[in-house]
Short mmCIF file of C-alpha atoms in Angstrom, two decimals:
data_model
loop_
_atom_site.label_atom_id
_atom_site.label_comp_id
_atom_site.label_asym_id
_atom_site.label_seq_id
_atom_site.Cartn_x
_atom_site.Cartn_y
_atom_site.Cartn_z
CA MET Y 11 0.00 0.00 0.00
CA VAL Y 12 2.86 2.39 0.87
CA PHE Y 13 4.52 1.60 -2.44
CA PHE Y 14 1.24 2.18 -4.30
CA ARG Y 15 0.77 5.55 -2.60
CA LEU Y 16 4.34 6.50 -3.50
CA ILE Y 17 3.71 5.67 -7.16
CA ILE Y 18 0.51 7.74 -7.13
CA SER Y 19 2.34 10.68 -5.51
CA LEU Y 20 5.11 10.57 -8.11
CA PHE Y 21 2.54 10.39 -10.90
CA VAL Y 22 0.68 13.41 -9.53
CA LEU Y 23 3.93 15.37 -9.18
CA LEU Y 24 4.98 14.50 -12.72
CA PHE Y 25 1.57 15.43 -14.12
CA ALA Y 26 1.57 18.73 -12.22
CA THR Y 27 5.03 19.59 -13.52
CA GLN Y 28 4.02 18.86 -17.09
CA ALA Y 29 0.75 20.74 -16.71
CA VAL Y 30 2.44 24.03 -15.80
CA ALA Y 31 5.50 23.69 -18.02
CA GLN Y 32 4.07 25.72 -20.91
CA LEU Y 33 1.10 27.96 -21.65
CA PRO Y 34 -1.76 26.39 -23.64
CA GLY Y 35 -1.73 27.50 -27.26
CA LEU Y 36 1.29 29.81 -27.03
CA GLU Y 37 3.85 27.51 -28.64
CA THR Y 38 1.43 26.97 -31.53
CA ALA Y 39 0.94 30.74 -31.95
CA TYR Y 40 4.69 31.33 -31.90
CA GLY Y 41 5.07 28.48 -34.39
CA ARG Y 42 2.73 30.21 -36.82
CA LEU Y 43 4.71 33.42 -36.38
CA LEU Y 44 7.96 31.63 -37.20
CA ASP Y 45 6.39 29.81 -40.15
CA ARG Y 46 5.42 33.17 -41.63
CA THR Y 47 8.98 34.38 -41.10
CA ARG Y 48 10.45 31.39 -42.92
CA ASP Y 49 7.95 31.78 -45.76
CA ARG Y 50 8.76 35.49 -46.05
CA ILE Y 51 12.49 34.74 -46.29
CA GLN Y 52 11.83 32.01 -48.84
CA SER Y 53 9.76 34.32 -51.02
CA GLN Y 54 12.52 36.89 -51.40
CA ASN Y 55 15.68 36.45 -53.42
CA LEU Y 56 18.11 37.86 -50.87
CA ILE Y 57 21.27 35.95 -51.69
CA SER Y 58 23.58 36.59 -54.63
CA ASN Y 59 25.02 33.85 -56.76
CA GLY Y 60 28.59 32.72 -56.25
CA ALA Y 61 31.39 34.18 -54.15
CA SER Y 62 31.87 37.90 -53.79
CA LYS Y 63 35.23 39.64 -53.53
CA THR Y 64 33.62 42.22 -51.26
CA CYS Y 65 32.08 39.66 -48.90
CA HIS Y 66 32.56 40.61 -45.27
CA THR Y 67 35.17 38.39 -43.65
CA GLN Y 68 32.82 37.03 -40.97
CA ALA Y 69 30.91 35.07 -43.61
CA LEU Y 70 34.17 33.34 -44.47
CA ASP Y 71 35.88 33.03 -41.09
CA ILE Y 72 32.86 31.60 -39.28
CA ARG Y 73 33.18 28.27 -41.13
CA ALA Y 74 36.95 28.08 -41.56
CA ASP Y 75 37.19 24.99 -39.31
CA GLY Y 76 34.59 23.00 -41.24
CA ARG Y 77 31.75 23.67 -38.84
CA ILE Y 78 29.36 26.38 -37.69
CA ASP Y 79 28.42 26.43 -34.00
CA ILE Y 80 25.54 28.60 -32.79
CA THR Y 81 24.20 29.08 -29.27
CA VAL Y 82 20.72 30.56 -28.90
CA VAL Y 83 19.87 31.48 -25.31
CA PHE Y 84 16.50 32.75 -24.12
CA GLY Y 85 16.40 35.06 -21.13
CA TYR Y 86 13.86 34.63 -18.36
CA MET Y 87 10.99 36.20 -20.30
CA ASP Y 88 8.49 37.10 -17.58
CA VAL Y 89 5.40 39.22 -18.17
CA SER Y 90 5.35 41.67 -15.28
CA GLY Y 91 2.86 44.46 -15.86
CA GLY Y 92 2.94 43.96 -19.63
CA GLN Y 93 0.07 43.65 -22.04
CA ASP Y 94 -1.79 40.43 -22.67
CA PHE Y 95 -1.18 38.62 -25.94
CA ASN Y 96 -4.19 37.55 -27.98
CA ASP Y 97 -4.21 35.13 -30.88
CA SER Y 98 -7.43 34.38 -32.79
CA GLY Y 99 -9.43 35.86 -29.94
CA ASN Y 100 -7.75 33.72 -27.28
CA ASN Y 101 -5.82 35.34 -24.44
CA LEU Y 102 -2.58 33.34 -24.43
CA TYR Y 103 -0.58 35.08 -21.73
CA GLY Y 104 -0.73 37.83 -19.18
CA ASN Y 105 0.81 39.19 -16.00
CA GLY Y 106 2.77 36.57 -14.06
CA HIS Y 107 3.42 34.28 -17.00
CA VAL Y 108 6.86 33.34 -18.35
CA LEU Y 109 7.30 32.84 -22.09
CA ASP Y 110 10.75 31.47 -22.84
CA LEU Y 111 9.80 27.78 -22.73
CA ASP Y 112 7.17 28.25 -25.42
CA GLY Y 113 9.50 30.42 -27.49
CA LYS Y 114 12.27 27.85 -27.35
CA GLU Y 115 9.99 24.95 -28.27
CA ALA Y 116 8.50 26.86 -31.22
CA LEU Y 117 11.97 27.70 -32.54
CA ARG Y 118 13.17 24.13 -32.08
CA SER Y 119 10.16 22.80 -33.99
CA LEU Y 120 10.84 25.13 -36.91
CA LEU Y 121 14.52 24.24 -37.04
CA LYS Y 122 13.62 20.54 -37.12
CA ALA Y 123 10.90 20.95 -39.74
CA ARG Y 124 11.51 19.78 -43.30
CA CYS Y 125 13.01 22.47 -45.52
CA PRO Y 126 10.29 23.60 -47.96
CA SER Y 127 12.83 24.57 -50.64
CA ARG Y 128 16.51 25.29 -51.21
CA LYS Y 129 15.86 28.97 -50.58
CA VAL Y 130 15.99 28.43 -46.80
CA VAL Y 131 18.65 26.53 -44.89
CA ALA Y 132 17.81 26.91 -41.18
CA CYS Y 133 15.56 23.84 -41.19
CA GLY Y 134 15.89 20.09 -41.44
CA PHE Y 135 17.97 19.78 -38.27
CA SER Y 136 17.99 16.55 -36.27
CA GLY Y 137 18.29 15.90 -32.55
CA ASN Y 138 15.97 15.00 -29.69
CA GLY Y 139 17.24 17.43 -27.08
CA ASP Y 140 18.38 21.05 -27.11
CA THR Y 141 21.33 20.37 -29.41
CA LEU Y 142 20.40 20.18 -33.10
CA THR Y 143 22.70 19.31 -35.99
CA LYS Y 144 22.72 19.07 -39.77
CA ARG Y 145 25.20 19.02 -42.64
CA ILE Y 146 25.20 21.64 -45.38
CA ARG Y 147 27.33 22.52 -48.38
CA ASP Y 148 29.84 25.30 -47.90
CA ARG Y 149 28.66 28.16 -50.12
CA TRP Y 150 32.20 29.07 -51.10
CA SER Y 151 34.15 25.80 -51.36
CA ASN Y 152 31.27 23.34 -51.86
CA THR Y 153 32.70 21.13 -49.10
CA SER Y 154 30.58 19.68 -46.28
CA LEU Y 155 29.96 21.74 -43.16
CA ARG Y 156 28.55 20.52 -39.85
CA VAL Y 157 26.13 22.99 -38.25
CA THR Y 158 25.20 22.77 -34.58
CA VAL Y 159 22.53 24.91 -32.91
CA ARG Y 160 22.27 24.72 -29.13
CA LEU Y 161 19.11 26.08 -27.49
CA ALA Y 162 18.69 27.01 -23.83
CA ALA Y 163 15.94 28.64 -21.77
CA PRO Y 164 15.93 29.16 -17.99
CA ALA Y 165 12.28 29.04 -16.89
CA VAL Y 166 11.28 25.86 -15.07
CA THR Y 167 7.57 26.52 -15.58
CA ALA Y 168 5.48 29.13 -17.37
CA TYR Y 169 4.33 30.64 -14.06
CA ASN Y 170 6.60 33.00 -12.15
CA SER Y 171 4.79 32.27 -8.87
CA HIS Y 172 5.77 28.60 -9.18
CA ASN Y 173 9.35 29.40 -10.15
CA VAL Y 174 9.90 31.54 -7.06
CA GLY Y 175 7.79 29.24 -4.88
CA SER Y 176 7.76 25.43 -4.92
CA TYR Y 177 10.29 25.26 -7.79
CA ALA Y 178 12.65 27.92 -6.41
CA ALA Y 179 15.68 25.66 -5.91
CA GLN Y 180 15.25 24.08 -9.33
CA GLN Y 181 14.80 27.52 -10.87
CA ARG Y 182 18.02 28.82 -9.33
CA ARG Y 183 19.95 25.91 -10.84
CA SER Y 184 18.31 26.35 -14.24
CA SER Y 185 18.98 30.11 -14.25
CA GLU Y 186 22.63 29.62 -13.37
CA ASN Y 187 23.08 26.86 -15.94
CA THR Y 188 21.48 28.94 -18.73
CA LYS Y 189 23.63 31.95 -17.83
CA ASN Y 190 26.76 29.79 -18.00
CA ILE Y 191 25.72 28.44 -21.42
CA PHE Y 192 25.38 32.03 -22.65
CA LEU Y 193 28.74 33.16 -21.25
CA SER Y 194 30.49 30.06 -22.55
CA GLY Y 195 28.90 30.59 -25.95
CA LEU Y 196 30.38 34.07 -26.17
CA GLN Y 197 33.83 32.56 -25.70
CA THR Y 198 33.62 29.35 -27.73
CA GLN Y 199 30.85 29.54 -30.36
CA ASP Y 200 30.84 31.09 -33.81
CA ALA Y 201 27.59 32.88 -33.00
CA THR Y 202 25.76 33.59 -29.75
CA ILE Y 203 22.24 35.02 -29.70
CA TYR Y 204 20.38 36.26 -26.61
CA MET Y 205 16.62 36.72 -26.76
CA GLY Y 206 15.06 38.21 -23.65
CA HIS Y 207 14.69 41.21 -21.37
CA ALA Y 208 17.21 44.05 -21.25
CA ARG Y 209 16.21 44.92 -17.66
CA SER Y 210 16.75 48.61 -18.38
CA GLY Y 211 20.47 48.00 -18.86
CA GLY Y 212 20.90 45.36 -16.16
CA GLY Y 213 20.49 42.35 -18.47
CA PRO Y 214 20.94 39.94 -20.14
CA ASP Y 215 19.00 38.20 -17.39
CA PHE Y 216 18.13 34.56 -16.75
CA SER Y 217 16.41 34.76 -13.36
CA PRO Y 218 12.96 35.65 -12.06
CA PRO Y 219 12.52 39.42 -11.84
CA VAL Y 220 13.21 41.54 -8.79
CA LEU Y 221 9.82 43.13 -8.08
CA TYR Y 222 8.41 45.92 -5.98
CA ASN Y 223 5.62 45.07 -3.56
CA ASN Y 224 3.10 46.16 -6.19
CA GLY Y 225 4.40 43.50 -8.59
CA HIS Y 226 6.18 45.87 -10.98
CA VAL Y 227 9.78 45.25 -11.98
CA ASN Y 228 12.34 47.09 -9.85
CA TYR Y 229 14.29 48.63 -12.71
CA SER Y 230 16.29 50.78 -10.29
CA HIS Y 231 17.83 47.60 -8.93
CA TYR Y 232 18.89 46.46 -12.39
CA ARG Y 233 20.25 49.86 -13.41
CA SER Y 234 22.29 49.95 -10.22
CA GLN Y 235 23.64 46.40 -10.18
CA ARG Y 236 24.02 45.72 -13.93
CA ASP Y 237 24.94 42.10 -13.15
CA GLY Y 238 24.00 40.77 -16.58
CA ILE Y 239 26.01 43.13 -18.74
CA ARG Y 240 28.97 43.04 -16.33
CA SER Y 241 29.11 39.24 -16.66
CA MET Y 242 28.76 39.44 -20.43
CA LEU Y 243 31.55 42.00 -20.79
CA GLY Y 244 33.75 39.95 -18.48
CA ALA Y 245 33.26 36.86 -20.64
CA LEU Y 246 34.08 38.80 -23.81
CA GLN Y 247 37.13 40.36 -22.18
CA ALA Y 248 38.45 36.93 -21.19
CA ALA Y 249 37.73 35.31 -24.56
CA SER Y 250 40.70 34.55 -26.79
CA GLU Y 251 38.33 34.88 -29.75
CA PRO Y 252 34.76 36.07 -29.01
CA SER Y 253 31.81 34.92 -31.09
CA SER Y 254 32.01 36.27 -34.64
CA VAL Y 255 28.29 37.08 -34.52
CA ILE Y 256 26.59 38.36 -31.35
CA GLY Y 257 22.90 39.10 -31.08
CA VAL Y 258 21.38 40.91 -28.10
CA LEU Y 259 17.71 40.90 -29.04
CA ALA Y 260 16.21 42.89 -26.18
CA CYS Y 261 14.39 46.19 -25.67
CA LYS Y 262 16.51 49.21 -26.61
CA SER Y 263 19.65 47.08 -26.55
CA THR Y 264 21.41 49.39 -29.02
CA GLY Y 265 21.49 52.31 -26.63
CA LEU Y 266 21.89 50.19 -23.51
CA PHE Y 267 24.59 47.74 -24.60
CA ALA Y 268 26.02 48.25 -28.09
CA ASN Y 269 28.96 50.54 -27.30
CA SER Y 270 30.20 48.52 -24.34
CA ILE Y 271 29.88 45.20 -26.20
CA ARG Y 272 31.68 46.56 -29.24
CA SER Y 273 34.53 47.79 -27.03
CA LYS Y 274 35.14 44.18 -25.90
CA ALA Y 275 34.41 42.49 -29.23
CA PRO Y 276 35.30 45.02 -31.93
CA GLY Y 277 35.68 42.36 -34.63
CA SER Y 278 32.27 40.79 -34.09
CA LEU Y 279 29.09 41.46 -36.02
CA LEU Y 280 26.63 42.81 -33.42
CA VAL Y 281 22.83 42.84 -33.83
CA THR Y 282 20.76 44.96 -31.42
CA ALA Y 283 17.45 46.84 -31.28
CA SER Y 284 16.89 50.55 -30.80
CA ASP Y 285 13.27 50.32 -29.64
CA LEU Y 286 10.90 48.25 -27.52
CA PHE Y 287 10.98 44.63 -28.55
CA ASP Y 288 8.77 41.62 -27.69
CA TYR Y 289 8.68 38.03 -28.91
CA ASN Y 290 6.61 39.02 -31.95
CA ASP Y 291 9.80 40.82 -33.07
CA ILE Y 292 12.46 38.85 -31.22
CA LEU Y 293 11.60 35.38 -32.51
CA PRO Y 294 11.45 36.36 -36.22
CA THR Y 295 14.68 38.35 -35.92
CA GLY Y 296 16.43 35.50 -34.09
CA TYR Y 297 15.37 32.98 -36.71
CA ALA Y 298 16.44 35.33 -39.51
CA MET Y 299 19.86 35.62 -37.85
CA ILE Y 300 20.22 31.84 -37.74
CA GLU Y 301 19.23 31.60 -41.41
CA ALA Y 302 21.72 34.33 -42.34
CA ILE Y 303 24.53 32.60 -40.45
CA VAL Y 304 23.86 29.08 -41.73
CA SER Y 305 23.48 30.26 -45.33
CA GLN Y 306 26.76 32.22 -44.97
CA ARG Y 307 25.48 35.61 -46.06
CA CYS Y 308 27.82 38.46 -46.81
CA SER Y 309 27.31 41.67 -44.84
CA ASN Y 310 24.81 43.33 -47.18
CA GLU Y 311 22.85 40.08 -47.57
CA PHE Y 312 22.94 39.51 -43.80
CA THR Y 313 21.57 43.00 -43.17
CA ASN Y 314 18.80 42.65 -45.73
CA LEU Y 315 17.67 39.30 -44.40
CA VAL Y 316 17.63 40.28 -40.73
CA LYS Y 317 15.73 43.46 -41.55
CA VAL Y 318 13.21 41.78 -43.81
CA GLN Y 319 10.71 41.38 -40.97
CA PRO Y 320 7.71 43.78 -40.99
CA GLY Y 321 8.35 46.81 -38.82
CA SER Y 322 11.89 45.82 -37.93
CA ARG Y 323 13.74 47.76 -40.64
CA ASN Y 324 13.75 50.97 -38.62
CA PHE Y 325 14.97 49.64 -35.29
CA ILE Y 326 17.19 46.61 -35.90
CA ASN Y 327 20.82 47.75 -35.89
CA LEU Y 328 23.78 45.80 -37.25
CA PHE Y 329 27.35 46.81 -36.39
CA TYR Y 330 30.14 45.36 -38.53
#
């Protein structure tokens, strides 16, 4: 009887964990958003034929060792005082929810989906976990390249109250692990992309938010401590060769982070945003960056592809 009760308790705990892991319908909505992004890229002839003598060196250097390694890290994407998101009349998230799990799963599904044509390359990956791989043809030498995309997201569940409550210890470990993946990526990967909150200059951030008693984010804390950007700059400073491509896809990241990041990684291509930015912008831009990297775009092609998303042309900034 004791054993039977134990089995029942474990089943209930497992079911409860799975039930709160993601928000109903949100991954599907993000998937449709990413599908439209892929289709938009596919419909436009954004890549020139053959090698170009004026191609920016990053498109060449990033695959010099016969492989392309990309780390895509989601920040802890809480909704704290933000607007609700509606899709087809359904309210999919609101205050107190955390979105990075659904964002990561939607991106992984798209990367693993069958490539609809040869006009897109960031698809057809294989892998059961958060590390996806595929082989492609080098655009310049026609040799085989191995591409690896590693995904990471910190949230344990889609509910901040759970992550700071019954799952607090697990959340601390997940936040620390995701942060370390990001910092390591900056030092060892060809490209590292962050998609999350800027925390008013205190990010990148992988932990539940510091809140006032009224539930609003304590931005003064983040502006004062600046733990995220300090850690990032420290990793870049210590890197023998920082990532060739760095994306900080977060609100107003151009003004908040661009100059300091460029001072530590002057040879890297940096992608930031000059305005407010949510997952409706972040996910398409992140996927477009992956496509541009894997298809080995030259600088002008890279810029055109990343800025092809509706509304993004005026606030996505690329620094070569």
